[in-house]
Amino acid sequence: QLGLAHGARLVEPSPSWYGMDPIHVRRSMRHEAWKHILHHPRLPHAGSPRGGGRLPLFGAAELRLFGVPRRNPQPVCRFKDGTTVALY
């Protein structure tokens, strides 16, 4: 209700994106999931030159990569039109 009151877009995740772990998207489904999550008529399509930004593969604010803790500044992506993406 709070999101709708402020004009936020709700994205319903597909159960097919998940395996036994109902929290993390399966690696094989990440492309499809992000394509669906980020799809919006006013946003540039992935690979579009007018977008001016790219989401990094390991862009989460905090993660472990091969057991090594890693922190990334947020937002991880800033498009030419001023749109930002933060991954938490």
Tab-separated table of N, CA, C and O in Angstrom:
chain	number	residue	atom	x	y	z
A	1	GLN	N	0.824	-1.198	0.000
A	1	GLN	CA	0.000	0.000	0.000
A	1	GLN	C	0.862	1.253	0.000
A	1	GLN	O	0.538	2.221	-0.671
A	2	LEU	N	1.958	1.225	0.760
A	2	LEU	CA	2.847	2.382	0.824
A	2	LEU	C	3.447	2.675	-0.548
A	2	LEU	O	3.474	3.810	-1.000
A	3	GLY	N	3.919	1.626	-1.229
A	3	GLY	CA	4.494	1.797	-2.561
A	3	GLY	C	3.483	2.335	-3.554
A	3	GLY	O	3.778	3.236	-4.327
A	4	LEU	N	2.283	1.782	-3.531
A	4	LEU	CA	1.239	2.242	-4.453
A	4	LEU	C	0.863	3.692	-4.181
A	4	LEU	O	0.613	4.459	-5.104
A	5	ALA	N	0.860	4.086	-2.918
A	5	ALA	CA	0.526	5.458	-2.563
A	5	ALA	C	1.540	6.446	-3.130
A	5	ALA	O	1.213	7.607	-3.369
A	6	HIS	N	2.759	5.988	-3.351
A	6	HIS	CA	3.817	6.864	-3.865
A	6	HIS	C	4.164	6.574	-5.323
A	6	HIS	O	5.172	7.046	-5.827
A	7	GLY	N	3.338	5.771	-5.990
A	7	GLY	CA	3.545	5.513	-7.411
A	7	GLY	C	4.628	4.501	-7.722
A	7	GLY	O	5.128	4.465	-8.844
A	8	ALA	N	5.019	3.671	-6.759
A	8	ALA	CA	6.044	2.653	-7.003
A	8	ALA	C	5.479	1.541	-7.875
A	8	ALA	O	4.289	1.235	-7.834
A	9	ARG	N	6.340	0.944	-8.655
A	9	ARG	CA	5.949	-0.165	-9.516
A	9	ARG	C	6.221	-1.478	-8.783
A	9	ARG	O	7.315	-1.695	-8.291
A	10	LEU	N	5.238	-2.332	-8.695
A	10	LEU	CA	5.375	-3.619	-8.027
A	10	LEU	C	5.713	-4.688	-9.056
A	10	LEU	O	5.052	-4.797	-10.083
A	11	VAL	N	6.758	-5.461	-8.774
A	11	VAL	CA	7.154	-6.560	-9.653
A	11	VAL	C	6.930	-7.863	-8.892
A	11	VAL	O	7.524	-8.082	-7.840
A	12	GLU	N	6.067	-8.691	-9.423
A	12	GLU	CA	5.779	-9.993	-8.806
A	12	GLU	C	6.801	-11.005	-9.311
A	12	GLU	O	6.866	-11.277	-10.509
A	13	PRO	N	7.648	-11.559	-8.424
A	13	PRO	CA	8.642	-12.529	-8.880
A	13	PRO	C	7.986	-13.837	-9.315
A	13	PRO	O	6.993	-14.270	-8.737
A	14	SER	N	8.545	-14.458	-10.332
A	14	SER	CA	8.027	-15.723	-10.830
A	14	SER	C	8.625	-16.882	-10.027
A	14	SER	O	9.839	-16.922	-9.826
A	15	PRO	N	7.817	-17.816	-9.568
A	15	PRO	CA	8.355	-18.972	-8.849
A	15	PRO	C	9.372	-19.762	-9.675
A	15	PRO	O	10.259	-20.407	-9.121
A	16	SER	N	9.283	-19.677	-11.008
A	16	SER	CA	10.215	-20.422	-11.860
A	16	SER	C	11.645	-19.886	-11.765
A	16	SER	O	12.579	-20.548	-12.199
A	17	TRP	N	11.825	-18.689	-11.203
A	17	TRP	CA	13.164	-18.119	-11.057
A	17	TRP	C	13.952	-18.798	-9.951
A	17	TRP	O	15.172	-18.689	-9.891
A	18	TYR	N	13.271	-19.485	-9.053
A	18	TYR	CA	13.899	-20.014	-7.846
A	18	TYR	C	13.974	-21.530	-7.872
A	18	TYR	O	13.113	-22.193	-8.422
A	19	GLY	N	15.006	-22.072	-7.238
A	19	GLY	CA	15.142	-23.511	-7.083
A	19	GLY	C	14.670	-23.893	-5.688
A	19	GLY	O	13.619	-23.449	-5.225
A	20	MET	N	15.476	-24.680	-5.003
A	20	MET	CA	15.139	-25.099	-3.639
A	20	MET	C	15.227	-23.926	-2.666
A	20	MET	O	14.548	-23.898	-1.661
A	21	ASP	N	16.075	-22.969	-2.963
A	21	ASP	CA	16.264	-21.792	-2.127
A	21	ASP	C	15.271	-20.722	-2.592
A	21	ASP	O	15.412	-20.180	-3.677
A	22	PRO	N	14.251	-20.420	-1.794
A	22	PRO	CA	13.222	-19.486	-2.253
A	22	PRO	C	13.615	-18.007	-2.130
A	22	PRO	O	12.776	-17.140	-2.276
A	23	ILE	N	14.883	-17.727	-1.873
A	23	ILE	CA	15.329	-16.342	-1.706
A	23	ILE	C	16.184	-15.888	-2.881
A	23	ILE	O	16.017	-14.790	-3.389
A	24	HIS	N	17.103	-16.725	-3.312
A	24	HIS	CA	18.048	-16.346	-4.356
A	24	HIS	C	17.606	-16.870	-5.721
A	24	HIS	O	17.248	-18.033	-5.865
A	25	VAL	N	17.681	-15.989	-6.707
A	25	VAL	CA	17.328	-16.370	-8.075
A	25	VAL	C	18.384	-17.343	-8.602
A	25	VAL	O	19.584	-17.120	-8.414
A	26	ARG	N	17.923	-18.420	-9.251
A	26	ARG	CA	18.859	-19.387	-9.837
A	26	ARG	C	19.741	-18.696	-10.859
A	26	ARG	O	19.281	-17.821	-11.609
A	27	ARG	N	20.980	-19.080	-10.899
A	27	ARG	CA	21.936	-18.482	-11.824
A	27	ARG	C	21.427	-18.538	-13.265
A	27	ARG	O	21.535	-17.582	-14.012
A	28	SER	N	20.840	-19.667	-13.651
A	28	SER	CA	20.368	-19.831	-15.029
A	28	SER	C	19.170	-18.932	-15.349
A	28	SER	O	18.839	-18.731	-16.505
A	29	MET	N	18.521	-18.382	-14.323
A	29	MET	CA	17.336	-17.558	-14.536
A	29	MET	C	17.590	-16.069	-14.285
A	29	MET	O	16.673	-15.254	-14.417
A	30	ARG	N	18.820	-15.701	-13.935
A	30	ARG	CA	19.106	-14.308	-13.583
A	30	ARG	C	18.806	-13.346	-14.729
A	30	ARG	O	18.219	-12.290	-14.515
A	31	HIS	N	19.211	-13.693	-15.937
A	31	HIS	CA	18.986	-12.793	-17.065
A	31	HIS	C	17.491	-12.533	-17.258
A	31	HIS	O	17.059	-11.384	-17.390
A	32	GLU	N	16.713	-13.605	-17.255
A	32	GLU	CA	15.264	-13.465	-17.438
A	32	GLU	C	14.651	-12.661	-16.295
A	32	GLU	O	13.808	-11.784	-16.524
A	33	ALA	N	15.068	-12.940	-15.065
A	33	ALA	CA	14.512	-12.242	-13.908
A	33	ALA	C	14.811	-10.743	-13.970
A	33	ALA	O	13.907	-9.914	-13.810
A	34	TRP	N	16.063	-10.369	-14.208
A	34	TRP	CA	16.424	-8.952	-14.252
A	34	TRP	C	15.758	-8.250	-15.439
A	34	TRP	O	15.377	-7.090	-15.343
A	35	LYS	N	15.626	-8.947	-16.556
A	35	LYS	CA	14.957	-8.360	-17.712
A	35	LYS	C	13.507	-8.003	-17.346
A	35	LYS	O	13.012	-6.933	-17.676
A	36	HIS	N	12.864	-8.902	-16.624
A	36	HIS	CA	11.481	-8.674	-16.194
A	36	HIS	C	11.411	-7.578	-15.123
A	36	HIS	O	10.559	-6.690	-15.186
A	37	ILE	N	12.316	-7.627	-14.156
A	37	ILE	CA	12.301	-6.670	-13.045
A	37	ILE	C	12.547	-5.245	-13.536
A	37	ILE	O	11.889	-4.306	-13.111
A	38	LEU	N	13.497	-5.090	-14.447
A	38	LEU	CA	13.875	-3.751	-14.898
A	38	LEU	C	13.077	-3.255	-16.092
A	38	LEU	O	13.254	-2.114	-16.511
A	39	HIS	N	12.198	-4.088	-16.649
A	39	HIS	CA	11.428	-3.669	-17.827
A	39	HIS	C	10.466	-2.542	-17.474
A	39	HIS	O	9.663	-2.647	-16.559
A	40	HIS	N	10.581	-1.470	-18.200
A	40	HIS	CA	9.659	-0.347	-18.055
A	40	HIS	C	9.732	0.449	-19.347
A	40	HIS	O	10.815	0.652	-19.886
A	41	PRO	N	8.614	0.906	-19.861
A	41	PRO	CA	8.627	1.620	-21.147
A	41	PRO	C	9.537	2.852	-21.167
A	41	PRO	O	10.061	3.220	-22.199
A	42	ARG	N	9.754	3.487	-20.008
A	42	ARG	CA	10.571	4.700	-19.984
A	42	ARG	C	12.041	4.418	-19.722
A	42	ARG	O	12.858	5.335	-19.768
A	43	LEU	N	12.398	3.186	-19.428
A	43	LEU	CA	13.803	2.847	-19.196
A	43	LEU	C	14.410	2.288	-20.472
A	43	LEU	O	13.739	1.602	-21.235
A	44	PRO	N	15.711	2.539	-20.703
A	44	PRO	CA	16.359	1.983	-21.891
A	44	PRO	C	16.469	0.471	-21.767
A	44	PRO	O	16.578	-0.061	-20.664
A	45	HIS	N	16.422	-0.220	-22.883
A	45	HIS	CA	16.568	-1.668	-22.884
A	45	HIS	C	18.029	-2.028	-22.644
A	45	HIS	O	18.928	-1.243	-22.949
A	46	ALA	N	18.269	-3.207	-22.131
A	46	ALA	CA	19.640	-3.663	-21.900
A	46	ALA	C	20.425	-3.587	-23.193
A	46	ALA	O	19.946	-3.986	-24.243
A	47	GLY	N	21.619	-3.052	-23.107
A	47	GLY	CA	22.463	-2.932	-24.286
A	47	GLY	C	22.169	-1.695	-25.120
A	47	GLY	O	22.819	-1.448	-26.112
A	48	SER	N	21.191	-0.914	-24.710
A	48	SER	CA	20.854	0.287	-25.464
A	48	SER	C	21.915	1.355	-25.250
A	48	SER	O	22.266	1.650	-24.120
A	49	PRO	N	22.441	1.953	-26.316
A	49	PRO	CA	23.463	2.972	-26.150
A	49	PRO	C	22.964	4.223	-25.435
A	49	PRO	O	23.711	4.920	-24.811
A	50	ARG	N	21.644	4.470	-25.468
A	50	ARG	CA	21.158	5.666	-24.791
A	50	ARG	C	21.078	5.473	-23.283
A	50	ARG	O	20.881	6.422	-22.546
A	51	GLY	N	21.232	4.225	-22.830
A	51	GLY	CA	21.162	3.970	-21.393
A	51	GLY	C	22.347	4.547	-20.649
A	51	GLY	O	22.218	5.127	-19.591
A	52	GLY	N	23.550	4.376	-21.191
A	52	GLY	CA	24.734	4.952	-20.596
A	52	GLY	C	25.169	4.298	-19.309
A	52	GLY	O	25.989	4.814	-18.584
A	53	GLY	N	24.652	3.138	-18.966
A	53	GLY	CA	25.036	2.460	-17.738
A	53	GLY	C	24.910	0.972	-17.899
A	53	GLY	O	24.284	0.484	-18.824
A	54	ARG	N	25.530	0.255	-16.999
A	54	ARG	CA	25.498	-1.206	-17.056
A	54	ARG	C	25.526	-1.736	-15.632
A	54	ARG	O	26.297	-1.238	-14.811
A	55	LEU	N	24.697	-2.725	-15.336
A	55	LEU	CA	24.710	-3.318	-14.003
A	55	LEU	C	25.901	-4.258	-13.871
A	55	LEU	O	26.095	-5.123	-14.714
A	56	PRO	N	26.701	-4.093	-12.821
A	56	PRO	CA	27.849	-4.987	-12.637
A	56	PRO	C	27.405	-6.378	-12.214
A	56	PRO	O	26.373	-6.546	-11.566
A	57	LEU	N	28.190	-7.385	-12.559
A	57	LEU	CA	27.871	-8.767	-12.223
A	57	LEU	C	27.832	-8.978	-10.707
A	57	LEU	O	26.962	-9.629	-10.182
A	58	PHE	N	28.805	-8.423	-9.992
A	58	PHE	CA	28.878	-8.575	-8.540
A	58	PHE	C	28.708	-7.209	-7.887
A	58	PHE	O	29.631	-6.678	-7.296
A	59	GLY	N	27.530	-6.608	-8.006
A	59	GLY	CA	27.325	-5.245	-7.549
A	59	GLY	C	26.615	-5.078	-6.224
A	59	GLY	O	26.363	-3.961	-5.813
A	60	ALA	N	26.295	-6.182	-5.537
A	60	ALA	CA	25.587	-6.064	-4.269
A	60	ALA	C	26.407	-5.248	-3.279
A	60	ALA	O	27.631	-5.238	-3.319
A	61	ALA	N	25.726	-4.540	-2.379
A	61	ALA	CA	26.389	-3.682	-1.404
A	61	ALA	C	27.416	-4.470	-0.592
A	61	ALA	O	28.526	-4.008	-0.361
A	62	GLU	N	27.055	-5.661	-0.161
A	62	GLU	CA	27.968	-6.524	0.595
A	62	GLU	C	27.812	-7.949	0.097
A	62	GLU	O	26.707	-8.431	-0.062
A	63	LEU	N	28.924	-8.615	-0.147
A	63	LEU	CA	28.886	-10.006	-0.562
A	63	LEU	C	30.220	-10.671	-0.265
A	63	LEU	O	31.188	-10.016	0.113
A	64	ARG	N	30.255	-11.969	-0.424
A	64	ARG	CA	31.500	-12.728	-0.313
A	64	ARG	C	31.758	-13.337	-1.676
A	64	ARG	O	30.914	-14.022	-2.223
A	65	LEU	N	32.925	-13.085	-2.202
A	65	LEU	CA	33.317	-13.619	-3.491
A	65	LEU	C	34.496	-14.547	-3.254
A	65	LEU	O	35.564	-14.097	-2.839
A	66	PHE	N	34.286	-15.849	-3.444
A	66	PHE	CA	35.287	-16.874	-3.145
A	66	PHE	C	35.751	-16.770	-1.695
A	66	PHE	O	36.930	-16.906	-1.384
A	67	GLY	N	34.803	-16.482	-0.800
A	67	GLY	CA	35.094	-16.411	0.625
A	67	GLY	C	35.662	-15.089	1.097
A	67	GLY	O	35.855	-14.881	2.290
A	68	VAL	N	35.925	-14.182	0.188
A	68	VAL	CA	36.511	-12.888	0.554
A	68	VAL	C	35.394	-11.839	0.628
A	68	VAL	O	34.663	-11.654	-0.349
A	69	PRO	N	35.270	-11.164	1.795
A	69	PRO	CA	34.231	-10.139	1.893
A	69	PRO	C	34.502	-8.994	0.921
A	69	PRO	O	35.649	-8.596	0.721
A	70	ARG	N	33.430	-8.485	0.328
A	70	ARG	CA	33.566	-7.390	-0.631
A	70	ARG	C	32.423	-6.403	-0.416
A	70	ARG	O	31.286	-6.805	-0.217
A	71	ARG	N	32.743	-5.129	-0.458
A	71	ARG	CA	31.726	-4.075	-0.334
A	71	ARG	C	31.794	-3.200	-1.577
A	71	ARG	O	32.873	-2.876	-2.055
A	72	ASN	N	30.643	-2.829	-2.073
A	72	ASN	CA	30.560	-1.981	-3.257
A	72	ASN	C	29.785	-0.715	-2.923
A	72	ASN	O	28.733	-0.783	-2.301
A	73	PRO	N	30.289	0.432	-3.368
A	73	PRO	CA	29.533	1.671	-3.146
A	73	PRO	C	28.230	1.636	-3.937
A	73	PRO	O	28.153	1.027	-4.992
A	74	GLN	N	27.222	2.263	-3.390
A	74	GLN	CA	25.914	2.322	-4.031
A	74	GLN	C	25.602	3.768	-4.387
A	74	GLN	O	26.057	4.663	-3.694
A	75	PRO	N	24.883	4.058	-5.414
A	75	PRO	CA	24.325	3.134	-6.385
A	75	PRO	C	25.414	2.543	-7.277
A	75	PRO	O	26.457	3.152	-7.490
A	76	VAL	N	25.157	1.342	-7.802
A	76	VAL	CA	26.141	0.663	-8.649
A	76	VAL	C	26.073	1.117	-10.089
A	76	VAL	O	26.976	0.863	-10.867
A	77	CYS	N	24.990	1.771	-10.461
A	77	CYS	CA	24.822	2.187	-11.852
A	77	CYS	C	24.084	3.517	-11.900
A	77	CYS	O	23.131	3.724	-11.153
A	78	ARG	N	24.567	4.403	-12.753
A	78	ARG	CA	23.897	5.685	-12.965
A	78	ARG	C	23.737	5.879	-14.472
A	78	ARG	O	24.717	5.913	-15.202
A	79	PHE	N	22.492	5.968	-14.932
A	79	PHE	CA	22.221	6.138	-16.350
A	79	PHE	C	22.311	7.618	-16.732
A	79	PHE	O	22.250	8.497	-15.870
A	80	LYS	N	22.439	7.889	-18.020
A	80	LYS	CA	22.577	9.258	-18.513
A	80	LYS	C	21.406	10.150	-18.125
A	80	LYS	O	21.566	11.344	-17.922
A	81	ASP	N	20.213	9.542	-17.999
A	81	ASP	CA	19.036	10.357	-17.659
A	81	ASP	C	18.910	10.637	-16.161
A	81	ASP	O	17.965	11.248	-15.712
A	82	GLY	N	19.894	10.171	-15.367
A	82	GLY	CA	19.884	10.405	-13.930
A	82	GLY	C	19.335	9.257	-13.112
A	82	GLY	O	19.426	9.255	-11.882
A	83	THR	N	18.756	8.249	-13.757
A	83	THR	CA	18.252	7.074	-13.059
A	83	THR	C	19.412	6.333	-12.392
A	83	THR	O	20.473	6.169	-12.986
A	84	THR	N	19.205	5.909	-11.147
A	84	THR	CA	20.236	5.134	-10.459
A	84	THR	C	19.682	3.785	-10.047
A	84	THR	O	18.475	3.625	-9.875
A	85	VAL	N	20.577	2.808	-9.901
A	85	VAL	CA	20.216	1.462	-9.446
A	85	VAL	C	21.134	1.102	-8.299
A	85	VAL	O	22.357	1.185	-8.420
A	86	ALA	N	20.558	0.732	-7.158
A	86	ALA	CA	21.312	0.268	-6.002
A	86	ALA	C	20.927	-1.185	-5.751
A	86	ALA	O	19.766	-1.559	-5.892
A	87	LEU	N	21.909	-2.007	-5.437
A	87	LEU	CA	21.668	-3.440	-5.191
A	87	LEU	C	22.021	-3.763	-3.749
A	87	LEU	O	23.171	-3.726	-3.359
A	88	TYR	N	21.002	-4.095	-2.967
A	88	TYR	CA	21.213	-4.443	-1.558
A	88	TYR	C	20.798	-5.859	-1.297
A	88	TYR	O	20.018	-6.421	-1.999
